[in-house]
Short mmCIF file of C-alpha atoms in Angstrom, two decimals:
data_model
loop_
_atom_site.label_atom_id
_atom_site.label_comp_id
_atom_site.label_asym_id
_atom_site.label_seq_id
_atom_site.Cartn_x
_atom_site.Cartn_y
_atom_site.Cartn_z
CA UNK F 276 94.61 115.83 67.05
CA UNK F 277 91.39 115.63 69.19
CA UNK F 278 92.21 115.72 72.87
CA UNK F 279 89.16 117.49 74.42
CA UNK F 280 86.58 114.96 73.25
CA UNK F 281 85.98 111.37 74.35
CA UNK F 282 87.87 109.44 75.61
CA UNK F 283 90.49 111.92 76.83
CA UNK F 284 88.38 114.60 78.49
CA UNK F 285 88.62 112.94 82.03
CA UNK F 286 92.36 113.14 82.00
CA UNK F 287 92.70 116.88 82.04
CA UNK F 288 92.21 119.28 84.84
CA UNK F 289 89.34 121.85 84.76
CA UNK F 290 90.03 124.37 82.11
CA UNK F 291 90.15 127.91 83.34
CA UNK F 292 91.48 127.21 86.76
CA UNK F 293 94.82 128.76 87.50
CA UNK F 294 95.87 126.53 90.32
CA UNK F 295 95.13 122.90 91.23
CA UNK F 296 95.01 122.21 94.98
CA UNK F 297 96.43 119.07 96.63
CA UNK F 298 92.97 118.19 97.89
CA UNK F 299 91.72 118.30 94.25
CA UNK F 300 94.07 115.38 93.41
CA UNK F 301 92.71 112.66 95.69
CA UNK F 302 93.46 109.21 94.24
CA UNK F 303 90.71 107.75 92.15
CA UNK F 304 88.53 105.17 93.82
CA UNK F 305 89.99 102.52 91.53
CA UNK F 306 93.36 102.96 93.36
CA UNK F 307 94.02 101.25 96.65
CA UNK F 308 93.90 103.74 99.50
CA UNK F 309 95.99 103.34 102.58
CA UNK F 310 93.88 102.44 105.65
CA UNK F 311 94.47 104.45 108.83
CA UNK F 312 94.85 101.69 111.41
CA UNK F 313 93.87 103.76 114.51
CA UNK F 314 91.15 106.02 113.16
CA UNK F 315 91.20 109.73 113.19
CA UNK F 316 90.99 110.28 117.00
CA UNK F 317 94.56 109.27 117.68
CA UNK F 318 97.47 111.72 117.44
CA UNK F 319 99.75 110.39 114.68
CA UNK F 320 102.87 111.55 112.98
CA UNK F 321 104.81 110.23 110.02
CA UNK F 322 108.20 108.93 110.97
CA UNK F 323 109.88 110.23 107.89
CA UNK F 324 109.64 113.88 106.81
CA UNK F 325 107.99 114.32 103.39
CA UNK F 326 107.58 116.93 100.69
CA UNK F 327 104.14 117.04 98.91
CA UNK F 328 103.74 119.00 95.73
CA UNK F 329 101.76 119.17 92.54
CA UNK F 330 103.70 118.45 89.31
CA UNK F 331 102.83 118.99 85.65
CA UNK F 332 105.17 116.59 83.87
CA UNK F 333 106.00 117.12 80.21
CA UNK F 334 108.31 114.19 79.71
CA UNK F 335 108.54 110.79 81.32
CA UNK F 336 109.60 107.25 80.97
CA UNK F 337 106.56 105.01 80.49
CA UNK F 338 106.21 101.46 81.97
CA UNK F 339 107.81 99.99 78.82
CA UNK F 340 110.93 102.15 79.37
CA UNK F 341 110.26 104.55 76.45
CA UNK F 342 110.65 108.26 76.86
CA UNK F 343 107.31 109.93 76.11
CA UNK F 344 106.07 113.48 75.63
CA UNK F 345 103.23 113.91 78.11
CA UNK F 346 100.39 116.37 77.12
CA UNK F 347 100.80 119.19 79.58
CA UNK F 348 100.93 122.52 77.81
CA UNK F 349 100.02 124.67 80.85
CA UNK F 350 96.93 125.92 79.05
CA UNK F 351 93.92 123.93 78.06
CA UNK F 352 95.59 120.57 78.55
CA UNK F 353 96.73 120.17 82.18
CA UNK F 354 97.43 116.80 83.81
CA UNK F 355 98.48 117.57 87.46
CA UNK F 356 100.01 114.77 89.51
CA UNK F 357 100.27 114.87 93.29
CA UNK F 358 103.60 113.46 94.49
CA UNK F 359 105.02 112.81 97.96
CA UNK F 360 108.75 112.19 98.39
CA UNK F 361 111.00 111.61 101.38
CA UNK F 362 113.06 114.58 102.35
CA UNK F 363 115.68 112.17 103.71
CA UNK F 364 115.69 109.44 101.10
CA UNK F 365 117.82 106.55 102.32
CA UNK F 366 118.40 108.27 105.68
CA UNK F 367 117.20 107.18 109.06
CA UNK F 368 113.61 107.52 110.27
CA UNK F 369 114.43 110.36 112.62
CA UNK F 370 111.24 110.25 114.71
CA UNK F 371 111.74 106.68 115.97
CA UNK F 372 115.35 105.61 115.24
CA UNK F 373 116.66 106.61 118.62
CA UNK F 374 113.82 104.81 120.35
CA UNK F 375 114.60 101.42 119.02
CA UNK F 376 116.68 98.96 120.95
CA UNK F 377 120.27 98.06 119.87
CA UNK F 378 120.45 95.86 116.73
CA UNK F 379 117.82 97.81 114.75
CA UNK F 380 118.35 100.30 112.01
CA UNK F 381 115.80 102.34 110.00
CA UNK F 382 115.69 103.72 106.48
CA UNK F 383 113.21 106.14 104.71
CA UNK F 384 112.16 105.13 101.21
CA UNK F 385 109.92 106.53 98.57
CA UNK F 386 107.17 104.35 97.18
CA UNK F 387 105.88 104.69 93.66
CA UNK F 388 102.44 104.24 92.12
CA UNK F 389 101.47 104.11 88.42
CA UNK F 390 99.40 107.06 87.20
CA UNK F 391 97.79 107.10 83.66
CA UNK F 392 98.52 110.29 81.69
CA UNK F 393 97.83 111.06 78.06
CA UNK F 394 101.14 110.91 76.08
CA UNK F 395 102.00 111.28 72.47
CA UNK F 396 103.05 108.26 70.34
CA UNK F 397 104.11 108.21 66.64
CA UNK F 398 102.44 105.57 64.53
CA UNK F 399 102.64 105.50 60.68
CA UNK F 400 104.04 109.02 60.52
CA UNK F 401 101.18 110.30 62.71
CA UNK F 402 101.25 111.60 66.25
CA UNK F 403 98.50 110.03 68.36
CA UNK F 404 97.56 110.68 72.00
CA UNK F 405 97.20 107.57 74.19
CA UNK F 406 96.65 106.93 77.88
CA UNK F 407 99.89 105.60 79.26
CA UNK F 408 101.19 104.42 82.61
CA UNK F 409 103.97 106.42 84.35
CA UNK F 410 105.50 105.78 87.83
CA UNK F 411 105.30 108.70 90.31
CA UNK F 412 106.49 109.02 93.89
CA UNK F 413 103.41 108.51 96.07
CA UNK F 414 104.45 107.91 99.73
CA UNK F 415 107.40 107.88 102.09
CA UNK F 416 107.69 104.76 104.23
CA UNK F 417 110.03 103.71 107.02
CA UNK F 418 111.70 100.33 106.99
CA UNK F 419 113.07 98.79 110.09
CA UNK F 420 115.88 96.17 109.92
CA UNK F 421 116.73 93.91 112.87
CA UNK F 422 120.15 92.43 113.15
CA UNK F 423 120.27 89.19 115.08
CA UNK F 424 123.66 88.27 116.33
CA UNK F 425 124.29 84.55 117.07
CA UNK F 426 125.10 83.86 120.67
CA UNK F 427 128.52 82.59 121.48
CA UNK F 428 128.54 79.03 122.86
#
């Protein structure tokens, strides 16, 4: 099974490095980046607390719903994924919830993005590596719901 050669080389982290930093895992230019609406001069804060980490998944459910073995042996073949998850999934957006007028509620939710990783497939009694899409948590967002109450006539 040839993983180091073309076309799989670009999927694996640099061999010989013990640790992959979060900054090393910036989304590829082909992925849509979130635009900062106010620029970098404005003090900003996320309204939901998040946890950011690097994961090295070994198993995952692909976009077709099949469980796959992901090539991540911790040695030569590393496929790190940067994930961001809500610390308070489904809970209120603590930093703004109390500032909203009556009739509004908030909820933190994790958004997912597809990442392509090399996974193993069995075909004709052979094991073959193939690039495959897997969903990973990528951002925590705050939803605001407004409840309108009909006026009494």
